[in-house]
Amino acid sequence: MDFDPSPVQRARCAEIGAAVSERFADHVTSADPESARLAWKDAADIGLTGLCLPEEYGGAGLGALDTALALEAFGRSCPDMGLVFGVAAHLLSCAVPVREFGTEAALGLLSGMAAGELIAGNAMTEDEAGSDISRIRTTATRRGGGYVLDGEKSFVSNAPIADVYVTYAVTDASAGFLGVSAFAVPRELSGVEVGPPLQKAGLQGCLAARVRFDGCEVPAEFMLGEEGSGAAIFQHSMAWERGCLFAGYLGLMERQLEECVNRVKQRRQFGRRIADFQAVSHRIARMRQRLEGARLLLYRACWLLEQGRTDVRAIALSKTAVSEAAVANSLDAMQLFGSAGYLADHGIEQQLRDCLPTTIFSGTTEIQLELIARESGL
């Protein structure tokens, strides 16, 4: 086992961190679609929108672990976790399945996706279907040389600014999991209706909305994989998302911990630094323990994925550890900053709100625990 990043990995992460710090030094999170696209352009110029896409399409051709390391550097240096999340979702839950299962027509979208010129949204979640893909109600009816999509997705990340939606629909209601198919749907097609941006507690830099398909005619060449393979494609994309996306939160936790250490060394009460109180120093120690433990689990999950070994248990362990550590550390950071942490001045309250949904999206913590239990022989 080698726990030391290679010189190439270190150099790449340092370069990304420096570029992100420079580009986003004065960045202000905005819900305005035009401003949001400008932020995406900056991320694309650094190469973040094409990390694991093939070089022939303008990507960097990185594996899962190197992609995770790059996203960790992004999360550490970027103050807008919503943007980090949005870019990672575009890359992992949308571009990856297009890369793996797209026809020639769908693959034609990859160059634009790698360059950040085409932003992608993952349109899977419905009001009655989240982790349970068998409950989706959106249908895709074969007609002529394509499919007609009808249905509504309740939460689509990047939807207000997206140019293409990777979505899932039922093509054969009698076939269960084998009756779901996947599509890459260009927004320009007739019948694609995008609702207003959803109001969220956090991740404000990632605009989200409902998306409705109303008699949307999608050419057959935009189907991903074979008809009926949607569930398998979704699970493949989730392996990459659960494995790599959460590296951005490792970066956030690293930055947060550094801010907390500086705070407790400077803040004085009762004539001494609060860092000298054991209750404070032990809280810092536990924050470090959670971060380092979660990091090891994530690196292992991504390394296995990179070796072609999609280990469901390793990915679920990683996702659970990172998400729970992110929430717990943010609560600790709030306590260490006290009333100052509750104000917007230091960004601690924003970090907490950005971390809260980690135990929900990409499969809830409860779903991950079920996967771990099942893969443990229960």
C-alpha positions as a printed NumPy array, in Angstrom:
array([[  0.   ,   0.   ,   0.   ],
       [  1.245,   3.447,  -0.929],
       [ -0.523,   6.329,   0.802],
       [  1.622,   9.045,  -0.734],
       [  0.335,  10.905,  -3.833],
       [  2.777,  10.832,  -6.704],
       [  4.71 ,  13.954,  -7.739],
       [  2.427,  14.25 , -10.773],
       [ -0.687,  14.095,  -8.604],
       [  0.723,  16.635,  -6.155],
       [  1.665,  19.01 ,  -8.959],
       [ -1.749,  18.692, -10.634],
       [ -3.624,  19.374,  -7.39 ],
       [ -1.379,  22.327,  -6.54 ],
       [ -1.93 ,  23.776, -10.   ],
       [ -5.704,  23.373,  -9.719],
       [ -5.746,  24.862,  -6.231],
       [ -3.734,  27.888,  -7.298],
       [ -5.851,  28.459, -10.398],
       [ -9.118,  28.159,  -8.456],
       [ -7.88 ,  30.513,  -5.738],
       [ -6.942,  33.092,  -8.339],
       [-10.068,  32.779, -10.5  ],
       [-12.526,  32.705,  -7.611],
       [-10.844,  35.113,  -5.196],
       [-13.622,  37.674,  -5.657],
       [-16.357,  35.206,  -6.582],
       [-19.847,  35.965,  -5.273],
       [-22.419,  33.176,  -5.348],
       [-25.286,  34.192,  -7.583],
       [-28.672,  32.717,  -8.481],
       [-28.605,  34.625, -11.745],
       [-28.205,  32.125, -14.636],
       [-25.958,  34.445, -16.642],
       [-23.6  ,  34.985, -13.703],
       [-23.65 ,  31.273, -12.955],
       [-22.538,  30.433, -16.491],
       [-19.624,  32.853, -16.141],
       [-18.481,  30.921, -13.053],
       [-18.764,  27.7  , -15.039],
       [-16.589,  29.221, -17.752],
       [-13.876,  29.883, -15.182],
       [-14.118,  26.295, -13.925],
       [-13.969,  24.999, -17.497],
       [-10.906,  27.096, -18.305],
       [ -9.129,  25.325, -15.442],
       [-10.186,  21.978, -16.921],
       [-12.577,  20.947, -14.162],
       [-15.548,  20.184, -16.422],
       [-13.668,  17.475, -18.322],
       [-11.439,  15.803, -15.735],
       [-12.362,  12.179, -16.465],
       [-13.483,  12.595, -20.069],
       [-11.388,  11.201, -22.939],
       [ -8.624,  13.401, -24.289],
       [-10.01 ,  13.015, -27.804],
       [-13.03 ,  15.028, -26.66 ],
       [-10.994,  17.676, -24.876],
       [-10.963,  16.053, -21.454],
       [ -8.008,  15.221, -19.229],
       [ -8.531,  11.456, -19.387],
       [ -8.128,  11.016, -15.609],
       [ -9.127,   7.923, -13.675],
       [-11.439,   7.9  , -10.667],
       [ -8.776,   8.565,  -8.015],
       [ -7.112,  11.399,  -9.915],
       [-10.545,  12.902, -10.59 ],
       [-11.302,  12.754,  -6.865],
       [ -7.976,  14.389,  -5.985],
       [ -8.707,  17.201,  -8.445],
       [-12.2  ,  17.74 ,  -7.025],
       [-10.731,  17.786,  -3.515],
       [ -8.384,  20.589,  -4.59 ],
       [-11.361,  22.383,  -6.154],
       [-13.4  ,  22.107,  -2.946],
       [-10.53 ,  23.303,  -0.789],
       [ -9.88 ,  26.448,  -2.805],
       [-13.36 ,  27.433,  -3.999],
       [-15.626,  29.332,  -1.572],
       [-18.734,  28.334,  -3.558],
       [-19.51 ,  24.707,  -2.678],
       [-22.618,  24.863,  -4.83 ],
       [-20.461,  25.411,  -7.898],
       [-18.166,  22.547,  -6.885],
       [-21.176,  20.277,  -6.465],
       [-22.743,  21.37 ,  -9.761],
       [-19.578,  20.8  , -11.767],
       [-19.021,  17.393, -10.151],
       [-22.635,  16.337, -10.817],
       [-22.345,  17.46 , -14.452],
       [-19.164,  15.438, -14.835],
       [-19.941,  12.273, -12.877],
       [-23.684,  11.655, -13.11 ],
       [-24.065,  12.968, -16.658],
       [-20.846,  13.007, -18.706],
       [-19.624,   9.63 , -17.393],
       [-22.699,   7.668, -18.587],
       [-22.534,   9.472, -21.941],
       [-18.846,   8.551, -22.15 ],
       [-19.524,   4.897, -21.346],
       [-22.833,   4.223, -23.088],
       [-23.393,   6.951, -25.67 ],
       [-23.947,   6.365, -29.381],
       [-22.   ,   8.407, -31.909],
       [-24.639,  11.143, -31.712],
       [-24.541,  11.267, -27.898],
       [-20.742,  11.151, -27.864],
       [-20.865,  14.24 , -30.038],
       [-22.021,  16.109, -26.924],
       [-18.86 ,  15.245, -24.962],
       [-16.603,  17.91 , -26.47 ],
       [-19.031,  20.618, -25.424],
       [-19.443,  19.05 , -21.987],
       [-15.687,  18.808, -21.45 ],
       [-15.27 ,  22.45 , -22.481],
       [-18.111,  23.593, -20.223],
       [-19.972,  24.925, -23.248],
       [-22.699,  22.337, -22.671],
       [-23.802,  22.063, -19.039],
       [-25.54 ,  18.843, -18.035],
       [-28.239,  18.106, -15.471],
       [-29.076,  14.716, -13.965],
       [-32.85 ,  14.3  , -14.342],
       [-33.662,  11.178, -12.365],
       [-35.415,  12.135,  -9.093],
       [-39.203,  12.313,  -9.072],
       [-41.706,  13.084,  -6.32 ],
       [-42.183,   9.355,  -5.641],
       [-38.819,   8.06 ,  -6.834],
       [-35.345,   8.808,  -5.549],
       [-33.054,   5.952,  -4.635],
       [-35.722,   3.504,  -5.848],
       [-35.418,   3.746,  -9.633],
       [-38.209,   1.186, -10.046],
       [-40.701,   3.82 ,  -8.887],
       [-40.128,   6.348, -11.641],
       [-43.223,   7.311, -13.609],
       [-41.737,   9.191, -16.561],
       [-42.4  ,   7.157, -19.693],
       [-40.633,   6.832, -23.038],
       [-42.917,   5.525, -25.777],
       [-41.397,   4.243, -28.993],
       [-42.609,   6.21 , -32.006],
       [-41.068,   6.164, -35.451],
       [-37.326,   6.744, -35.213],
       [-37.309,   7.766, -31.597],
       [-39.085,   7.949, -28.247],
       [-41.685,  10.311, -26.805],
       [-40.934,  11.282, -23.205],
       [-43.711,  12.264, -20.785],
       [-43.255,  12.953, -17.092],
       [-41.764,  15.319, -14.55 ],
       [-38.495,  15.26 , -12.62 ],
       [-38.704,  16.967,  -9.249],
       [-35.084,  17.944,  -8.542],
       [-32.576,  18.42 , -11.33 ],
       [-29.208,  19.921, -10.399],
       [-27.998,  22.564, -12.888],
       [-31.436,  22.508, -14.584],
       [-31.9  ,  26.29 , -15.068],
       [-28.601,  26.597, -16.951],
       [-28.329,  23.091, -18.413],
       [-28.085,  22.406, -22.151],
       [-28.597,  18.644, -21.905],
       [-30.355,  16.369, -19.424],
       [-29.382,  12.79 , -18.687],
       [-32.715,  11.262, -17.746],
       [-34.367,   7.935, -17.078],
       [-37.787,   6.768, -18.253],
       [-39.889,   3.602, -18.36 ],
       [-39.916,   1.934, -21.777],
       [-41.563,  -1.306, -20.607],
       [-43.739,  -1.069, -17.486],
       [-44.006,  -4.866, -17.218],
       [-40.247,  -5.467, -17.018],
       [-39.429,  -3.828, -13.67 ],
       [-35.775,  -2.774, -13.476],
       [-35.25 ,  -4.062, -17.005],
       [-37.935,  -1.729, -18.284],
       [-36.063,   1.516, -17.539],
       [-33.978,   3.244, -20.212],
       [-31.564,   6.176, -20.168],
       [-31.424,   9.165, -22.506],
       [-29.292,  12.255, -23.123],
       [-31.897,  14.895, -23.963],
       [-30.792,  18.192, -25.539],
       [-32.698,  21.076, -23.966],
       [-33.466,  22.526, -27.385],
       [-35.906,  19.696, -28.155],
       [-39.58 ,  20.586, -28.191],
       [-41.422,  19.472, -25.074],
       [-38.657,  20.191, -22.542],
       [-40.031,  22.548, -19.88 ],
       [-37.776,  23.875, -17.091],
       [-39.361,  25.317, -13.965],
       [-38.091,  28.261, -11.907],
       [-35.012,  27.772,  -9.683],
       [-35.83 ,  25.933,  -6.467],
       [-35.241,  27.732,  -3.168],
       [-32.778,  25.672,  -1.116],
       [-31.124,  25.935,   2.29 ],
       [-27.63 ,  25.57 ,   0.826],
       [-25.556,  24.899,  -2.286],
       [-26.854,  28.163,  -3.73 ],
       [-24.222,  28.123,  -6.467],
       [-25.828,  25.002,  -7.942],
       [-29.106,  26.117,  -9.479],
       [-31.768,  23.401,  -9.454],
       [-35.306,  23.135, -10.825],
       [-38.087,  20.792, -11.822],
       [-37.998,  19.586, -15.432],
       [-41.04 ,  18.368, -17.314],
       [-41.059,  16.339, -20.51 ],
       [-44.333,  16.938, -22.314],
       [-44.531,  14.909, -25.506],
       [-40.791,  15.422, -25.972],
       [-39.644,  13.547, -29.088],
       [-36.106,  12.238, -28.562],
       [-34.264,  10.635, -31.517],
       [-33.277,   7.021, -30.822],
       [-29.586,   7.87 , -31.176],
       [-29.78 ,   9.815, -27.905],
       [-30.645,   6.676, -25.939],
       [-27.74 ,   5.594, -23.749],
       [-26.987,   1.902, -23.972],
       [-29.643,  -0.583, -24.954],
       [-33.337,  -0.269, -24.24 ],
       [-33.942,  -1.525, -20.714],
       [-30.393,  -0.906, -19.472],
       [-31.23 ,   2.348, -17.664],
       [-31.062,   0.895, -14.147],
       [-27.574,  -0.513, -14.76 ],
       [-26.43 ,   2.77 , -16.301],
       [-27.786,   4.697, -13.325],
       [-25.939,   2.439, -10.886],
       [-22.729,   2.901, -12.88 ],
       [-23.052,   6.681, -12.739],
       [-23.855,   6.527,  -9.015],
       [-20.663,   4.57 ,  -8.376],
       [-18.677,   7.443,  -9.888],
       [-20.756,  10.13 ,  -8.195],
       [-20.743,   8.571,  -4.732],
       [-17.076,   7.735,  -5.091],
       [-15.68 ,  10.968,  -6.537],
       [-18.092,  13.852,  -5.933],
       [-17.657,  13.765,  -2.168],
       [-13.952,  14.498,  -2.55 ],
       [-15.046,  18.114,  -2.915],
       [-16.282,  17.932,   0.666],
       [-12.91 ,  16.644,   1.823],
       [-11.519,  19.876,   0.446],
       [-14.157,  21.919,   2.242],
       [-13.434,  20.139,   5.53 ],
       [ -9.685,  20.719,   5.133],
       [-10.254,  24.446,   4.597],
       [-12.781,  24.582,   7.431],
       [-10.439,  22.839,   9.871],
       [ -7.644,  25.267,   9.022],
       [ -9.997,  28.188,   9.705],
       [-11.006,  26.67 ,  13.047],
       [ -7.403,  26.104,  14.134],
       [ -6.532,  29.715,  13.34 ],
       [ -9.638,  30.895,  15.171],
       [ -9.009,  29.037,  18.422],
       [ -5.35 ,  30.09 ,  18.452],
       [ -6.329,  33.748,  18.166],
       [ -9.481,  33.894,  20.289],
       [ -8.804,  34.532,  23.994],
       [-11.042,  33.964,  27.   ],
       [-10.226,  34.005,  30.708],
       [ -6.758,  35.306,  29.946],
       [ -5.615,  32.581,  27.566],
       [ -6.165,  31.171,  24.068],
       [ -9.264,  29.004,  23.824],
       [ -7.022,  26.479,  22.033],
       [ -5.486,  25.797,  25.459],
       [ -8.79 ,  24.487,  26.82 ],
       [ -8.999,  20.723,  26.494],
       [-12.679,  20.868,  25.465],
       [-11.641,  22.964,  22.471],
       [ -8.468,  21.087,  21.511],
       [-10.267,  17.741,  21.674],
       [-13.001,  19.061,  19.388],
       [-10.319,  20.007,  16.862],
       [ -8.745,  16.554,  17.238],
       [-12.063,  14.821,  16.513],
       [-12.599,  17.006,  13.455],
       [ -9.197,  15.895,  12.178],
       [ -9.969,  12.25 ,  12.947],
       [-13.23 ,  12.353,  10.98 ],
       [-11.596,  14.081,   8.02 ],
       [ -8.638,  11.705,   7.772],
       [-10.77 ,   8.587,   8.218],
       [-13.241,   9.714,   5.571],
       [-10.401,  10.612,   3.201],
       [ -8.863,   7.13 ,   3.431],
       [-12.199,   5.458,   2.738],
       [-12.853,   7.704,  -0.257],
       [ -9.382,   7.19 ,  -1.732],
       [ -9.782,   3.417,  -1.384],
       [-13.229,   3.432,  -3.033],
       [-11.943,   5.518,  -5.944],
       [ -8.81 ,   3.39 ,  -6.315],
       [-10.943,   0.248,  -6.534],
       [-13.198,   1.917,  -9.1  ],
       [-10.142,   2.888, -11.116],
       [ -9.029,  -0.763, -11.11 ],
       [-12.36 ,  -1.79 , -12.619],
       [-13.546,  -3.172,  -9.282],
       [-16.843,  -1.447,  -8.487],
       [-17.011,  -2.31 ,  -4.792],
       [-20.515,  -1.343,  -3.64 ],
       [-19.643,  -1.664,   0.036],
       [-16.458,   0.402,  -0.244],
       [-18.326,   3.182,  -2.062],
       [-21.193,   3.161,   0.454],
       [-18.74 ,   3.242,   3.376],
       [-16.95 ,   6.183,   1.774],
       [-20.117,   8.142,   1.007],
       [-21.471,   7.637,   4.524],
       [-18.194,   8.566,   6.207],
       [-17.644,  11.753,   4.197],
       [-21.222,  13.011,   4.46 ],
       [-21.526,  12.38 ,   8.189],
       [-18.08 ,  13.871,   8.833],
       [-18.965,  16.98 ,   6.814],
       [-22.097,  17.608,   8.901],
       [-20.45 ,  16.809,  12.246],
       [-17.386,  18.943,  11.513],
       [-19.55 ,  21.867,  10.421],
       [-21.503,  21.685,  13.657],
       [-18.212,  21.629,  15.572],
       [-16.939,  24.593,  13.561],
       [-20.105,  26.509,  14.448],
       [-19.486,  25.777,  18.135],
       [-15.822,  26.789,  17.943],
       [-16.658,  30.104,  16.266],
       [-19.553,  30.748,  18.645],
       [-21.804,  33.666,  17.753],
       [-19.357,  34.704,  15.026],
       [-20.003,  31.394,  13.277],
       [-23.717,  32.147,  13.166],
       [-23.043,  35.337,  11.221],
       [-22.277,  35.413,   7.507],
       [-18.908,  37.128,   8.049],
       [-16.829,  33.939,   8.311],
       [-18.839,  31.603,   6.092],
       [-19.207,  28.899,   8.766],
       [-23.005,  28.995,   8.657],
       [-22.834,  28.642,   4.86 ],
       [-20.547,  25.638,   5.171],
       [-23.048,  23.984,   7.515],
       [-25.947,  24.596,   5.129],
       [-23.889,  23.283,   2.197],
       [-23.   ,  20.119,   4.121],
       [-26.479,  19.26 ,   5.431],
       [-27.751,  17.75 ,   2.133],
       [-24.768,  15.369,   1.834],
       [-26.66 ,  12.776,   3.873],
       [-29.567,  12.998,   1.391],
       [-28.35 ,  13.329,  -2.201],
       [-26.681,  10.497,  -4.151],
       [-28.568,   8.068,  -1.946],
       [-29.413,   8.81 ,   1.692],
       [-27.28 ,   7.603,   4.578],
       [-30.004,   5.061,   5.312],
       [-29.692,   3.652,   1.789],
       [-25.903,   3.446,   2.152],
       [-26.252,   1.552,   5.432],
       [-28.628,  -0.89 ,   3.749],
       [-26.056,  -1.451,   1.004],
       [-23.291,  -1.993,   3.551],
       [-25.442,  -4.469,   5.483],
       [-26.412,  -6.36 ,   2.321],
       [-22.829,  -6.541,   1.093],
       [-21.801,  -7.783,   4.554],
       [-23.914, -10.902,   4.104],
       [-27.151,  -9.821,   5.782]])
